[in-house]
Short mmCIF file of C-alpha atoms in Angstrom, two decimals:
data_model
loop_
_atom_site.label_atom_id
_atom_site.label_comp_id
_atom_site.label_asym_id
_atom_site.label_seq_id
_atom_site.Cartn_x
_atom_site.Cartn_y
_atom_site.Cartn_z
CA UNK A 742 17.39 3.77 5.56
CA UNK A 743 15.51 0.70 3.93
CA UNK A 744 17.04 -0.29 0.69
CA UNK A 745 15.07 -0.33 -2.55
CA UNK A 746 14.28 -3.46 -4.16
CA UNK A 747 14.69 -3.86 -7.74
CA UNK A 748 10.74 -4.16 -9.36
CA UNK A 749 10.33 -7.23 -10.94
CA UNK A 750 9.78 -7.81 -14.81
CA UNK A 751 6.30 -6.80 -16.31
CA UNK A 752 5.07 -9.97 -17.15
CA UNK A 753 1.75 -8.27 -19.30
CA UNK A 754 -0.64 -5.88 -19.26
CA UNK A 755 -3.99 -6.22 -18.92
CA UNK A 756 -6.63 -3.59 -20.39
CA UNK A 757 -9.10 -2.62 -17.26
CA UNK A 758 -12.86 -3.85 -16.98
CA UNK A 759 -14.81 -0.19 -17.88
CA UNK A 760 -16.77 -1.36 -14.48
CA UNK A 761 -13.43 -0.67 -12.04
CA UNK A 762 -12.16 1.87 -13.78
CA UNK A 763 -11.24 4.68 -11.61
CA UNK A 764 -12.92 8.51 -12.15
CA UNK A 765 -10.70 10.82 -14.22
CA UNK A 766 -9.55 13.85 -12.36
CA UNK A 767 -10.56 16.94 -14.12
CA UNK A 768 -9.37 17.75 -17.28
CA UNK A 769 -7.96 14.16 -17.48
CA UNK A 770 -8.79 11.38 -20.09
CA UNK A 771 -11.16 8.38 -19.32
CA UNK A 772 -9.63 4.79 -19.47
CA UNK A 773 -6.16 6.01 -18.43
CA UNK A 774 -5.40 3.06 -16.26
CA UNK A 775 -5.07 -0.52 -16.83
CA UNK A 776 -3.65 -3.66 -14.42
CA UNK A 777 -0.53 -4.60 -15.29
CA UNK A 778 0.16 -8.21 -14.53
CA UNK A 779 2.89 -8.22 -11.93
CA UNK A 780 3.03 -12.00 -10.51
CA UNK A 781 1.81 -15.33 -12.07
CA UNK A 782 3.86 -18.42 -9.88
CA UNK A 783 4.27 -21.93 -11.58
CA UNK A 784 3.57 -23.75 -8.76
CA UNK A 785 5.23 -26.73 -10.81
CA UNK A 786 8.60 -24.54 -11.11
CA UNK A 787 8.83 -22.28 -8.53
CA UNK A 788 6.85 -24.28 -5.61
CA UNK A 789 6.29 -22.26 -2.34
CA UNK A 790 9.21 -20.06 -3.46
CA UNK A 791 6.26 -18.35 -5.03
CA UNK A 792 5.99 -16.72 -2.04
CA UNK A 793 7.51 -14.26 0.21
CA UNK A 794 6.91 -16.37 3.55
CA UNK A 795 5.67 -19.69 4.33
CA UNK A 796 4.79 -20.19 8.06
CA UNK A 797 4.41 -24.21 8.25
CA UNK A 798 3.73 -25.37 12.19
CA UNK A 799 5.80 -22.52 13.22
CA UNK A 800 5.49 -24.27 17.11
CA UNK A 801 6.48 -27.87 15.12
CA UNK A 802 3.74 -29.26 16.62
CA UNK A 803 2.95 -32.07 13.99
CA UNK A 804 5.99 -32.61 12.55
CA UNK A 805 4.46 -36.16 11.30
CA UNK A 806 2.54 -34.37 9.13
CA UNK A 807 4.79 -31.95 7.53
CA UNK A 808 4.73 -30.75 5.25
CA UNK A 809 1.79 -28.91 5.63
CA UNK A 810 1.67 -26.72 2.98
CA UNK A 811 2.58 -28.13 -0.16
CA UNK A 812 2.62 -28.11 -4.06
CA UNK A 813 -0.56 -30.50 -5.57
CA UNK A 814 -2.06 -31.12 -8.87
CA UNK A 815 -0.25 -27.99 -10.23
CA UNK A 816 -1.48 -25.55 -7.35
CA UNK A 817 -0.89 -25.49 -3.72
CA UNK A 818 -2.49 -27.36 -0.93
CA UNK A 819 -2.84 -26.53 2.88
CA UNK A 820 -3.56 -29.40 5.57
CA UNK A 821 -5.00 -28.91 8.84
CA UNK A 822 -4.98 -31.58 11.49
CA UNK A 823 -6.97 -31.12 14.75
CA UNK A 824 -3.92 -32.09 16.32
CA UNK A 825 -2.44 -29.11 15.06
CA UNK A 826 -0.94 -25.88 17.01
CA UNK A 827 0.43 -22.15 16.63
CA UNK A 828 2.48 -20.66 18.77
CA UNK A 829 -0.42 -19.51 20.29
CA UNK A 830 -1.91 -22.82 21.38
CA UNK A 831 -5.98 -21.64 20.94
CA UNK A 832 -5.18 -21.47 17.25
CA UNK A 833 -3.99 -22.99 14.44
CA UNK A 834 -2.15 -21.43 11.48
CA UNK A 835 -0.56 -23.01 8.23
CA UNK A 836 -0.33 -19.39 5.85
CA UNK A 837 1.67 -18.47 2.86
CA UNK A 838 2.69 -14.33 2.86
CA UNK A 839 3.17 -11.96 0.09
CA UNK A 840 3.70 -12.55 -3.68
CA UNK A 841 7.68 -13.08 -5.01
CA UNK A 842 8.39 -12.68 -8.32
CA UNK A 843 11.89 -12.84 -10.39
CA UNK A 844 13.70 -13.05 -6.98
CA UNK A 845 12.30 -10.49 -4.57
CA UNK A 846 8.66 -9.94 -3.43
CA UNK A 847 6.19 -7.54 -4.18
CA UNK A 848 5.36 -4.56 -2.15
CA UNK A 849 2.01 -2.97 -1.37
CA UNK A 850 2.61 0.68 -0.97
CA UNK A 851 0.29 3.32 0.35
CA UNK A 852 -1.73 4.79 -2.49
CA UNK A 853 -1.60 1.68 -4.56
CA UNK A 854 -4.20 -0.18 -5.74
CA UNK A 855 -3.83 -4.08 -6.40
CA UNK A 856 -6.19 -7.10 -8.10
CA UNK A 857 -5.15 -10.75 -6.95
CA UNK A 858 -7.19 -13.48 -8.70
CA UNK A 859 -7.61 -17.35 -8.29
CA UNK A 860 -9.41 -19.99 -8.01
CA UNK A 861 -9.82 -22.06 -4.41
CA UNK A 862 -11.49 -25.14 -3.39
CA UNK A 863 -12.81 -25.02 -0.26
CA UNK A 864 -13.80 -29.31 0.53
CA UNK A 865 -16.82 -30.30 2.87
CA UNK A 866 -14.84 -30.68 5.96
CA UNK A 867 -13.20 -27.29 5.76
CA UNK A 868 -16.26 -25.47 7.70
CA UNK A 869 -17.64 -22.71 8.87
CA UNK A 870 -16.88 -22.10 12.69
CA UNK A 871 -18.15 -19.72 15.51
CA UNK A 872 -14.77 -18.26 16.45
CA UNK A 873 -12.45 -17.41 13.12
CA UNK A 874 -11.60 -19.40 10.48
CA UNK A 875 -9.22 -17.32 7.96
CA UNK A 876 -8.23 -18.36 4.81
CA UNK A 877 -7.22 -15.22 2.82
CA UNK A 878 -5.85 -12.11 5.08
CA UNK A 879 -4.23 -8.65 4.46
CA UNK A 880 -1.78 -7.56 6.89
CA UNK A 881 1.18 -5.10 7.29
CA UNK A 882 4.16 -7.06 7.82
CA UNK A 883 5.91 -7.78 11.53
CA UNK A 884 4.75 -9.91 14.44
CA UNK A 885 1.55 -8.54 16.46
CA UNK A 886 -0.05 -6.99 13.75
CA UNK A 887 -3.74 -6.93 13.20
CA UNK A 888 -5.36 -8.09 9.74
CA UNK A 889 -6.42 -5.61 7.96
CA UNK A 890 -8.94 -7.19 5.81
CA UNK A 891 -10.28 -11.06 6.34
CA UNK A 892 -12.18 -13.36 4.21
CA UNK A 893 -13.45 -15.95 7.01
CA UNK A 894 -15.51 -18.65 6.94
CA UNK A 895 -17.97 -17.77 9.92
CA UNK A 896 -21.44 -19.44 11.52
CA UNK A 897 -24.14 -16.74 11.45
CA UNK A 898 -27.30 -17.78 12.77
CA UNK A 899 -26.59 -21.48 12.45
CA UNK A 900 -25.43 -20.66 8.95
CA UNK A 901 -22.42 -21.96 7.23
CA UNK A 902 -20.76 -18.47 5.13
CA UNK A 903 -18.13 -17.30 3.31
CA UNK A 904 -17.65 -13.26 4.33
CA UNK A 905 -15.07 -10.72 3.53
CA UNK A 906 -14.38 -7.89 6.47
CA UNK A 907 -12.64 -4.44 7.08
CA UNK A 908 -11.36 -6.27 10.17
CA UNK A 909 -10.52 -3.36 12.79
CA UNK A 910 -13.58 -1.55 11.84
CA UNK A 911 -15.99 -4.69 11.67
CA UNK A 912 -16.85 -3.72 8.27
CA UNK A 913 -18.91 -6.04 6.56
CA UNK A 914 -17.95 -6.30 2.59
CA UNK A 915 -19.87 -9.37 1.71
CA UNK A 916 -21.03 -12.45 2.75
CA UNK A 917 -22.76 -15.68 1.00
CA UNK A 918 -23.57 -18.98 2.18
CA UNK A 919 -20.57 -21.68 2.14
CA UNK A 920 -22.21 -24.97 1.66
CA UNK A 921 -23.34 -24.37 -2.12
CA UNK A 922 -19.85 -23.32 -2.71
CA UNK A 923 -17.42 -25.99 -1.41
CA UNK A 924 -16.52 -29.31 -3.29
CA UNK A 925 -16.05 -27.32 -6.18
CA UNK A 926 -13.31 -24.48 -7.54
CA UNK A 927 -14.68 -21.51 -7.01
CA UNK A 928 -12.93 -18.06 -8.86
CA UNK A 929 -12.02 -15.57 -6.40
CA UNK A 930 -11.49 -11.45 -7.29
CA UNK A 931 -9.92 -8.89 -4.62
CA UNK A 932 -8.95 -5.58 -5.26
CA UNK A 933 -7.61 -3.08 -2.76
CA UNK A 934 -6.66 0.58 -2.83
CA UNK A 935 -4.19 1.16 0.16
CA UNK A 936 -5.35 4.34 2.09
CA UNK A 937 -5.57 6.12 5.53
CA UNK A 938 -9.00 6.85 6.79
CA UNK A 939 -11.83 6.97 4.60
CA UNK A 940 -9.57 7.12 1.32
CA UNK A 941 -9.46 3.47 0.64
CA UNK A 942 -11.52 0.85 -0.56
CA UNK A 943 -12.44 -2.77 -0.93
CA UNK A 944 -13.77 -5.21 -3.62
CA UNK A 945 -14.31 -8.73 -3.33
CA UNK A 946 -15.79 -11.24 -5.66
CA UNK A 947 -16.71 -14.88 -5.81
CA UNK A 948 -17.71 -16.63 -8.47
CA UNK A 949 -19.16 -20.51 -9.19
CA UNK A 950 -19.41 -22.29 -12.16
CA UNK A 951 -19.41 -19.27 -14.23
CA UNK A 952 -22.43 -17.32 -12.31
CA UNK A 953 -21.16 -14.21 -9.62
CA UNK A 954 -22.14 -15.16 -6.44
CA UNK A 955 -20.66 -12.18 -4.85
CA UNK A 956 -19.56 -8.87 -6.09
CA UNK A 957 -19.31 -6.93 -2.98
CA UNK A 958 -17.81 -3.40 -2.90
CA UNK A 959 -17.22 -1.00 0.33
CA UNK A 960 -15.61 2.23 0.18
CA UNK A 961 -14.58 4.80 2.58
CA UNK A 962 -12.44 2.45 4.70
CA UNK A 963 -8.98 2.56 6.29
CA UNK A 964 -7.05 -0.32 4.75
CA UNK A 965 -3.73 1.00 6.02
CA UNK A 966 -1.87 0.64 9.02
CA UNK A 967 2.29 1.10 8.62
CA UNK A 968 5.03 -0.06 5.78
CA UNK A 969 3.17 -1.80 3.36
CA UNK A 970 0.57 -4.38 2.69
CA UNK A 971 0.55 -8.20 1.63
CA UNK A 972 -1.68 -11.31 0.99
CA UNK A 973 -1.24 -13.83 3.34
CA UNK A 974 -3.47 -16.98 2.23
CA UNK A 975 -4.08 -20.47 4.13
CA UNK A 976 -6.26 -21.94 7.16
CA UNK A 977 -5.76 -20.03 10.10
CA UNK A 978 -8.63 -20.47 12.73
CA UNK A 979 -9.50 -20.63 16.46
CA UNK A 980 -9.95 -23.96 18.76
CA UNK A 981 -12.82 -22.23 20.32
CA UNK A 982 -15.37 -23.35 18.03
CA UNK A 983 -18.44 -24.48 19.88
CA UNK A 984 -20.16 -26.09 16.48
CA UNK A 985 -18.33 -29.11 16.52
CA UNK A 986 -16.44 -28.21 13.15
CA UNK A 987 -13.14 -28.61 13.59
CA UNK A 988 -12.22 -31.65 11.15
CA UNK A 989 -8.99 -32.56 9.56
CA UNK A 990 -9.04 -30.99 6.80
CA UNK A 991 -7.76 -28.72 3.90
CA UNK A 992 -7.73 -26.34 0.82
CA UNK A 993 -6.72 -26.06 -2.70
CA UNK A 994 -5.51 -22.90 -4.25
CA UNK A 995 -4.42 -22.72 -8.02
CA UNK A 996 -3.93 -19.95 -10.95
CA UNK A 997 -2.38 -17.28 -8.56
CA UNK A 998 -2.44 -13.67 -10.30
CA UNK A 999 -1.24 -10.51 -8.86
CA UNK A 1000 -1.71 -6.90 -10.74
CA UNK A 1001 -1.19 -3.45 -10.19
CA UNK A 1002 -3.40 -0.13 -11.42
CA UNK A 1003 -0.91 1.68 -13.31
CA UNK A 1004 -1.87 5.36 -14.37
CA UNK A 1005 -3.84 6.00 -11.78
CA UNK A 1006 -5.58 9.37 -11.82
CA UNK A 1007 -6.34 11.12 -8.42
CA UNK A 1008 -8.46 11.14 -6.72
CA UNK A 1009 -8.46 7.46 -8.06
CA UNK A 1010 -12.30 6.52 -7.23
CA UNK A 1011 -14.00 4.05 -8.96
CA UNK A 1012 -16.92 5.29 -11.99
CA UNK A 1013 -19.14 2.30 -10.85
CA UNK A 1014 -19.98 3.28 -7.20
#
């Protein structure tokens, strides 16, 4: 039997934008449900202990360079070194998991629907590549485990882009060109609602200098497998490039927020699709 971990505190609650509010059920009231702000890390206090997991070189294959993942200028940095290796040596994989808050993490349970927000700074050399680049995952827990969803930065047709995917279904949620978004912080929306088969659903959201760039949504998808769900963010991408890409290189990631949809009505669909 798996013990229960205490919740942590309620930090604040946060009223729900009328666009993601989920459909009533019959006979119940509109604007029922609101995120309630469940982790918000100090990187300046708490440093990667913000975090359920940190998984730094796990093979110690640069230990020159260590650490690789790190707190900077009041938000967290990753490195990546060409020179780097995973365990699996054809990739390369510096990753923060989950969220931890008040002294145990968060957990993503089936029929739950969860907002993380933040802003990332994706620089020049951190590009696009022809095999996968990662750098923002969701994943049930436990070794040889498939993603379940993937923002990637991925060639298509010569392009450099920024995509979000259903990843065992090869569902595209969105995709925008990278180049017009990197040497700058960009703010970064996901939402998930944790479901078997078509029950669950996606939304993703980029934005640049105050204009959306992407608000992609895509429902009807499985984003379930076993346990529970977390966030994993970091660089986490292939050797087999064939684009010549690969660079030393890094990213920035800074105002961390995690929330959950508290009095959620069922079915718990969203009014604006």
């Amino acid at each position: 039997m798996k013990r229960s971990r205490k919740a942590p505190p309620v930090l604040a609650t946060a009223p729900l934008p009328a666009s993601a509010l989920p459909a009533p059920a019959a006979g119940a009231g509109a604007g029922v449900a609101a995120w309630r702000l469940r982790w918000s890390p100090d990187a300046s206090r708490t440093g990667l202990s913000a975090f359920e997991t940190v998984e730094d070189d796990r093979a110690g294959s640069h230990p020159s360079a260590a650490p690789h993942i790190k707190v900077s200028g009041g938000g967290f940095r990753f490195d990546v070194h060409t020179a780097d290796r995973d365990r699996a040596a054809d990739r390369q994989r510096h990753e923060v998991t989950g969220m931890r808050e008040g002294g145990s993490y968060l957990r993503w349970r089936l029929g739950e629907t969860w907002r993380v927000t933040y802003s990332m700074y994706v620089p020049g050399t951190l590009r696009a590549t022809t095999t996968f680049t990662h750098i923002m995952q969701t994943k049930q827990p436990g070794r040889g485990t498939s993603p379940i969803t993937v923002t990637s930065l991925r060639r298509v047709g010569g392009r450099q882009t920024i995509e979000h995917k259903i990843f065992a279904e090869n569902v595209l949620v969105g995709r925008t060109d990278l180049e017009p978004l990197q040497d700058r912080w960009v703010d970064v929306e996901y939402e998930i609602k944790i479901a078997n088969g078509a029950a669950g659903w996606v939304r993703w959201v980029l934005r640049s200098g105050g204009t959306t760039v992407v608000d992609a949504t895509k429902t009807g998808v499985d984003t379930f497998l076993a346990d529970r769900v977390r966030p994993k963010w970091g660089i986490y991408r292939s050797l087999g490039d064939t684009s010549g890409s690969l660079r030393n290189t890094y990213m920035l990631l800074r105002d961390m927020r995690g929330y959950q949809l508290v009095g959620e009505t069922a079915p718990a669909l969203r009014r604006r699709l």
